[in-house]
Amino acid sequence: MPYVNIKVTDENVTKEQKQALIQGTTQLLVDVLNKNPATTFVVIDEVNTDNWGIGFDQVTTLRQLAHT
């Protein structure tokens, strides 16, 4: 019973993109590990960019610096 947790920043990920992630992840587990899709769980967590850090900085700050 695989459980996959995908964490992405909450930057306008669409319902369709989430569905593609769920389908693609499930298919990968079927193809590589021969897992049953009915018992494969995929959870997508959207994390606010203030709550995600890279190095010493919040992603919010890094995004702002990239656009200046």
Backbone atoms as SQL, in Angstrom:
CREATE TABLE atoms (id INTEGER PRIMARY KEY, chain TEXT, resi INTEGER, resn TEXT, atom TEXT, x REAL, y REAL, z REAL);
INSERT INTO atoms VALUES
  (1, 'A', 1, 'MET', 'N', 0.844, -1.171, 0.000),
  (2, 'A', 1, 'MET', 'CA', 0.000, 0.000, 0.000),
  (3, 'A', 1, 'MET', 'C', 0.898, 1.245, 0.000),
  (4, 'A', 2, 'PRO', 'N', 1.321, 1.711, -1.156),
  (5, 'A', 2, 'PRO', 'CA', 2.185, 2.893, -1.216),
  (6, 'A', 2, 'PRO', 'C', 1.434, 4.165, -0.835),
  (7, 'A', 3, 'TYR', 'N', 2.178, 5.038, -0.185),
  (8, 'A', 3, 'TYR', 'CA', 1.687, 6.363, 0.163),
  (9, 'A', 3, 'TYR', 'C', 2.728, 7.355, -0.323),
  (10, 'A', 4, 'VAL', 'N', 2.324, 8.265, -1.196),
  (11, 'A', 4, 'VAL', 'CA', 3.225, 9.275, -1.734),
  (12, 'A', 4, 'VAL', 'C', 2.694, 10.643, -1.339),
  (13, 'A', 5, 'ASN', 'N', 3.566, 11.464, -0.779),
  (14, 'A', 5, 'ASN', 'CA', 3.201, 12.819, -0.379),
  (15, 'A', 5, 'ASN', 'C', 3.990, 13.795, -1.238),
  (16, 'A', 6, 'ILE', 'N', 3.283, 14.583, -2.036),
  (17, 'A', 6, 'ILE', 'CA', 3.892, 15.588, -2.902),
  (18, 'A', 6, 'ILE', 'C', 3.658, 16.946, -2.269),
  (19, 'A', 7, 'LYS', 'N', 4.729, 17.680, -2.067),
  (20, 'A', 7, 'LYS', 'CA', 4.610, 19.024, -1.509),
  (21, 'A', 7, 'LYS', 'C', 5.022, 20.017, -2.581),
  (22, 'A', 8, 'VAL', 'N', 4.145, 20.985, -2.823),
  (23, 'A', 8, 'VAL', 'CA', 4.413, 22.047, -3.791),
  (24, 'A', 8, 'VAL', 'C', 4.062, 23.377, -3.143),
  (25, 'A', 9, 'THR', 'N', 4.667, 24.439, -3.641),
  (26, 'A', 9, 'THR', 'CA', 4.278, 25.748, -3.140),
  (27, 'A', 9, 'THR', 'C', 2.907, 26.098, -3.689),
  (28, 'A', 10, 'ASP', 'N', 2.179, 26.894, -2.935),
  (29, 'A', 10, 'ASP', 'CA', 0.802, 27.237, -3.310),
  (30, 'A', 10, 'ASP', 'C', 0.788, 28.391, -4.316),
  (31, 'A', 11, 'GLU', 'N', 1.273, 28.091, -5.500),
  (32, 'A', 11, 'GLU', 'CA', 1.377, 29.103, -6.542),
  (33, 'A', 11, 'GLU', 'C', 0.541, 28.709, -7.755),
  (34, 'A', 12, 'ASN', 'N', -0.759, 28.698, -7.543),
  (35, 'A', 12, 'ASN', 'CA', -1.723, 28.496, -8.623),
  (36, 'A', 12, 'ASN', 'C', -1.609, 27.146, -9.323),
  (37, 'A', 13, 'VAL', 'N', -1.439, 26.077, -8.553),
  (38, 'A', 13, 'VAL', 'CA', -1.478, 24.740, -9.128),
  (39, 'A', 13, 'VAL', 'C', -2.945, 24.423, -9.405),
  (40, 'A', 14, 'THR', 'N', -3.245, 24.095, -10.647),
  (41, 'A', 14, 'THR', 'CA', -4.639, 23.875, -11.030),
  (42, 'A', 14, 'THR', 'C', -5.117, 22.472, -10.645),
  (43, 'A', 15, 'LYS', 'N', -6.416, 22.316, -10.633),
  (44, 'A', 15, 'LYS', 'CA', -7.028, 21.015, -10.378),
  (45, 'A', 15, 'LYS', 'C', -6.542, 19.994, -11.409),
  (46, 'A', 16, 'GLU', 'N', -6.420, 20.442, -12.653),
  (47, 'A', 16, 'GLU', 'CA', -5.970, 19.556, -13.731),
  (48, 'A', 16, 'GLU', 'C', -4.513, 19.121, -13.525),
  (49, 'A', 17, 'GLN', 'N', -3.676, 20.037, -13.069),
  (50, 'A', 17, 'GLN', 'CA', -2.280, 19.694, -12.797),
  (51, 'A', 17, 'GLN', 'C', -2.177, 18.703, -11.639),
  (52, 'A', 18, 'LYS', 'N', -2.988, 18.911, -10.622),
  (53, 'A', 18, 'LYS', 'CA', -2.999, 17.980, -9.492),
  (54, 'A', 18, 'LYS', 'C', -3.455, 16.596, -9.942),
  (55, 'A', 19, 'GLN', 'N', -4.470, 16.554, -10.771),
  (56, 'A', 19, 'GLN', 'CA', -4.952, 15.274, -11.294),
  (57, 'A', 19, 'GLN', 'C', -3.854, 14.576, -12.088),
  (58, 'A', 20, 'ALA', 'N', -3.102, 15.340, -12.884),
  (59, 'A', 20, 'ALA', 'CA', -1.998, 14.766, -13.666),
  (60, 'A', 20, 'ALA', 'C', -0.909, 14.214, -12.739),
  (61, 'A', 21, 'LEU', 'N', -0.624, 14.916, -11.648),
  (62, 'A', 21, 'LEU', 'CA', 0.352, 14.418, -10.677),
  (63, 'A', 21, 'LEU', 'C', -0.117, 13.113, -10.037),
  (64, 'A', 22, 'ILE', 'N', -1.384, 13.058, -9.674),
  (65, 'A', 22, 'ILE', 'CA', -1.943, 11.850, -9.061),
  (66, 'A', 22, 'ILE', 'C', -1.885, 10.679, -10.041),
  (67, 'A', 23, 'GLN', 'N', -2.323, 10.917, -11.266),
  (68, 'A', 23, 'GLN', 'CA', -2.324, 9.849, -12.263),
  (69, 'A', 23, 'GLN', 'C', -0.909, 9.397, -12.608),
  (70, 'A', 24, 'GLY', 'N', -0.014, 10.354, -12.803),
  (71, 'A', 24, 'GLY', 'CA', 1.354, 10.020, -13.175),
  (72, 'A', 24, 'GLY', 'C', 2.088, 9.274, -12.076),
  (73, 'A', 25, 'THR', 'N', 1.894, 9.704, -10.834),
  (74, 'A', 25, 'THR', 'CA', 2.537, 9.048, -9.701),
  (75, 'A', 25, 'THR', 'C', 2.012, 7.629, -9.535),
  (76, 'A', 26, 'THR', 'N', 0.707, 7.476, -9.632),
  (77, 'A', 26, 'THR', 'CA', 0.107, 6.148, -9.515),
  (78, 'A', 26, 'THR', 'C', 0.600, 5.239, -10.620),
  (79, 'A', 27, 'GLN', 'N', 0.643, 5.742, -11.848),
  (80, 'A', 27, 'GLN', 'CA', 1.098, 4.926, -12.976),
  (81, 'A', 27, 'GLN', 'C', 2.559, 4.517, -12.809),
  (82, 'A', 28, 'LEU', 'N', 3.381, 5.423, -12.295),
  (83, 'A', 28, 'LEU', 'CA', 4.786, 5.102, -12.051),
  (84, 'A', 28, 'LEU', 'C', 4.923, 3.945, -11.074),
  (85, 'A', 29, 'LEU', 'N', 4.124, 3.965, -10.009),
  (86, 'A', 29, 'LEU', 'CA', 4.174, 2.879, -9.025),
  (87, 'A', 29, 'LEU', 'C', 3.657, 1.565, -9.601),
  (88, 'A', 30, 'VAL', 'N', 2.683, 1.642, -10.487),
  (89, 'A', 30, 'VAL', 'CA', 2.188, 0.446, -11.177),
  (90, 'A', 30, 'VAL', 'C', 3.295, -0.121, -12.070),
  (91, 'A', 31, 'ASP', 'N', 3.916, 0.760, -12.872),
  (92, 'A', 31, 'ASP', 'CA', 4.923, 0.319, -13.849),
  (93, 'A', 31, 'ASP', 'C', 6.203, -0.188, -13.196),
  (94, 'A', 32, 'VAL', 'N', 6.671, 0.506, -12.181),
  (95, 'A', 32, 'VAL', 'CA', 7.973, 0.178, -11.598),
  (96, 'A', 32, 'VAL', 'C', 7.873, -0.889, -10.510),
  (97, 'A', 33, 'LEU', 'N', 6.866, -0.775, -9.658),
  (98, 'A', 33, 'LEU', 'CA', 6.761, -1.678, -8.508),
  (99, 'A', 33, 'LEU', 'C', 5.594, -2.651, -8.590),
  (100, 'A', 34, 'ASN', 'N', 4.848, -2.599, -9.692),
  (101, 'A', 34, 'ASN', 'CA', 3.689, -3.480, -9.876),
  (102, 'A', 34, 'ASN', 'C', 2.675, -3.336, -8.743),
  (103, 'A', 35, 'LYS', 'N', 2.460, -2.082, -8.308),
  (104, 'A', 35, 'LYS', 'CA', 1.520, -1.816, -7.222),
  (105, 'A', 35, 'LYS', 'C', 0.099, -1.689, -7.751),
  (106, 'A', 36, 'ASN', 'N', -0.845, -2.011, -6.900),
  (107, 'A', 36, 'ASN', 'CA', -2.263, -1.930, -7.236),
  (108, 'A', 36, 'ASN', 'C', -2.720, -0.474, -7.089),
  (109, 'A', 37, 'PRO', 'N', -3.264, 0.141, -8.153),
  (110, 'A', 37, 'PRO', 'CA', -3.735, 1.520, -8.046),
  (111, 'A', 37, 'PRO', 'C', -4.820, 1.709, -6.985),
  (112, 'A', 38, 'ALA', 'N', -5.595, 0.678, -6.735),
  (113, 'A', 38, 'ALA', 'CA', -6.687, 0.788, -5.752),
  (114, 'A', 38, 'ALA', 'C', -6.175, 0.958, -4.327),
  (115, 'A', 39, 'THR', 'N', -4.910, 0.601, -4.102),
  (116, 'A', 39, 'THR', 'CA', -4.343, 0.741, -2.760),
  (117, 'A', 39, 'THR', 'C', -3.144, 1.693, -2.757),
  (118, 'A', 40, 'THR', 'N', -3.074, 2.548, -3.761),
  (119, 'A', 40, 'THR', 'CA', -2.007, 3.541, -3.854),
  (120, 'A', 40, 'THR', 'C', -2.579, 4.904, -3.494),
  (121, 'A', 41, 'PHE', 'N', -1.955, 5.550, -2.528),
  (122, 'A', 41, 'PHE', 'CA', -2.439, 6.838, -2.040),
  (123, 'A', 41, 'PHE', 'C', -1.467, 7.940, -2.426),
  (124, 'A', 42, 'VAL', 'N', -1.994, 9.013, -3.004),
  (125, 'A', 42, 'VAL', 'CA', -1.191, 10.178, -3.363),
  (126, 'A', 42, 'VAL', 'C', -1.832, 11.393, -2.700),
  (127, 'A', 43, 'VAL', 'N', -1.047, 12.106, -1.909),
  (128, 'A', 43, 'VAL', 'CA', -1.529, 13.302, -1.221),
  (129, 'A', 43, 'VAL', 'C', -0.699, 14.483, -1.689),
  (130, 'A', 44, 'ILE', 'N', -1.370, 15.558, -2.059),
  (131, 'A', 44, 'ILE', 'CA', -0.690, 16.772, -2.495),
  (132, 'A', 44, 'ILE', 'C', -0.921, 17.845, -1.438),
  (133, 'A', 45, 'ASP', 'N', 0.176, 18.336, -0.879),
  (134, 'A', 45, 'ASP', 'CA', 0.117, 19.425, 0.093),
  (135, 'A', 45, 'ASP', 'C', 0.626, 20.694, -0.580),
  (136, 'A', 46, 'GLU', 'N', -0.175, 21.747, -0.495),
  (137, 'A', 46, 'GLU', 'CA', 0.260, 23.040, -1.007),
  (138, 'A', 46, 'GLU', 'C', 0.759, 23.862, 0.178),
  (139, 'A', 47, 'VAL', 'N', 2.002, 24.290, 0.101),
  (140, 'A', 47, 'VAL', 'CA', 2.646, 25.000, 1.194),
  (141, 'A', 47, 'VAL', 'C', 2.795, 26.471, 0.814),
  (142, 'A', 48, 'ASN', 'N', 2.363, 27.343, 1.714),
  (143, 'A', 48, 'ASN', 'CA', 2.520, 28.772, 1.489),
  (144, 'A', 48, 'ASN', 'C', 4.003, 29.089, 1.344),
  (145, 'A', 49, 'THR', 'N', 4.344, 29.971, 0.421),
  (146, 'A', 49, 'THR', 'CA', 5.749, 30.288, 0.170),
  (147, 'A', 49, 'THR', 'C', 6.440, 30.916, 1.376),
  (148, 'A', 50, 'ASP', 'N', 5.690, 31.496, 2.304),
  (149, 'A', 50, 'ASP', 'CA', 6.284, 31.991, 3.545),
  (150, 'A', 50, 'ASP', 'C', 6.759, 30.835, 4.428),
  (151, 'A', 51, 'ASN', 'N', 6.186, 29.657, 4.219),
  (152, 'A', 51, 'ASN', 'CA', 6.487, 28.494, 5.045),
  (153, 'A', 51, 'ASN', 'C', 7.468, 27.529, 4.383),
  (154, 'A', 52, 'TRP', 'N', 8.061, 27.942, 3.271),
  (155, 'A', 52, 'TRP', 'CA', 8.991, 27.091, 2.533),
  (156, 'A', 52, 'TRP', 'C', 10.305, 27.850, 2.416),
  (157, 'A', 53, 'GLY', 'N', 11.375, 27.261, 2.896),
  (158, 'A', 53, 'GLY', 'CA', 12.668, 27.935, 2.849),
  (159, 'A', 53, 'GLY', 'C', 13.655, 27.193, 1.978),
  (160, 'A', 54, 'ILE', 'N', 14.498, 27.955, 1.324),
  (161, 'A', 54, 'ILE', 'CA', 15.623, 27.407, 0.566),
  (162, 'A', 54, 'ILE', 'C', 16.858, 28.158, 1.049),
  (163, 'A', 55, 'GLY', 'N', 17.813, 27.425, 1.561),
  (164, 'A', 55, 'GLY', 'CA', 18.969, 28.092, 2.145),
  (165, 'A', 55, 'GLY', 'C', 18.522, 28.889, 3.361),
  (166, 'A', 56, 'PHE', 'N', 18.813, 30.161, 3.358),
  (167, 'A', 56, 'PHE', 'CA', 18.474, 31.021, 4.492),
  (168, 'A', 56, 'PHE', 'C', 17.197, 31.830, 4.275),
  (169, 'A', 57, 'ASP', 'N', 16.550, 31.676, 3.123),
  (170, 'A', 57, 'ASP', 'CA', 15.454, 32.576, 2.758),
  (171, 'A', 57, 'ASP', 'C', 14.141, 31.851, 2.530),
  (172, 'A', 58, 'GLN', 'N', 13.054, 32.613, 2.749),
  (173, 'A', 58, 'GLN', 'CA', 11.722, 32.118, 2.400),
  (174, 'A', 58, 'GLN', 'C', 11.554, 32.206, 0.887),
  (175, 'A', 59, 'VAL', 'N', 10.800, 31.283, 0.341),
  (176, 'A', 59, 'VAL', 'CA', 10.550, 31.290, -1.101),
  (177, 'A', 59, 'VAL', 'C', 9.876, 32.595, -1.525),
  (178, 'A', 60, 'THR', 'N', 9.019, 33.142, -0.681),
  (179, 'A', 60, 'THR', 'CA', 8.370, 34.424, -1.003),
  (180, 'A', 60, 'THR', 'C', 9.421, 35.480, -1.324),
  (181, 'A', 61, 'THR', 'N', 10.439, 35.577, -0.495),
  (182, 'A', 61, 'THR', 'CA', 11.510, 36.548, -0.704),
  (183, 'A', 61, 'THR', 'C', 12.299, 36.228, -1.969),
  (184, 'A', 62, 'LEU', 'N', 12.606, 34.969, -2.172),
  (185, 'A', 62, 'LEU', 'CA', 13.359, 34.576, -3.363),
  (186, 'A', 62, 'LEU', 'C', 12.589, 34.897, -4.643),
  (187, 'A', 63, 'ARG', 'N', 11.282, 34.683, -4.626),
  (188, 'A', 63, 'ARG', 'CA', 10.459, 34.996, -5.800),
  (189, 'A', 63, 'ARG', 'C', 10.470, 36.493, -6.079),
  (190, 'A', 64, 'GLN', 'N', 10.388, 37.291, -5.008),
  (191, 'A', 64, 'GLN', 'CA', 10.402, 38.744, -5.162),
  (192, 'A', 64, 'GLN', 'C', 11.724, 39.213, -5.727),
  (193, 'A', 65, 'LEU', 'N', 12.823, 38.660, -5.248),
  (194, 'A', 65, 'LEU', 'CA', 14.148, 39.040, -5.742),
  (195, 'A', 65, 'LEU', 'C', 14.337, 38.651, -7.213),
  (196, 'A', 66, 'ALA', 'N', 13.731, 37.543, -7.603),
  (197, 'A', 66, 'ALA', 'CA', 13.856, 37.064, -8.988),
  (198, 'A', 66, 'ALA', 'C', 13.111, 37.973, -9.969),
  (199, 'A', 67, 'HIS', 'N', 12.116, 38.695, -9.485),
  (200, 'A', 67, 'HIS', 'CA', 11.322, 39.562, -10.349),
  (201, 'A', 67, 'HIS', 'C', 11.767, 41.014, -10.319),
  (202, 'A', 68, 'THR', 'N', 12.889, 41.308, -9.682),
  (203, 'A', 68, 'THR', 'CA', 13.353, 42.695, -9.633),
  (204, 'A', 68, 'THR', 'C', 14.534, 42.905, -10.540);
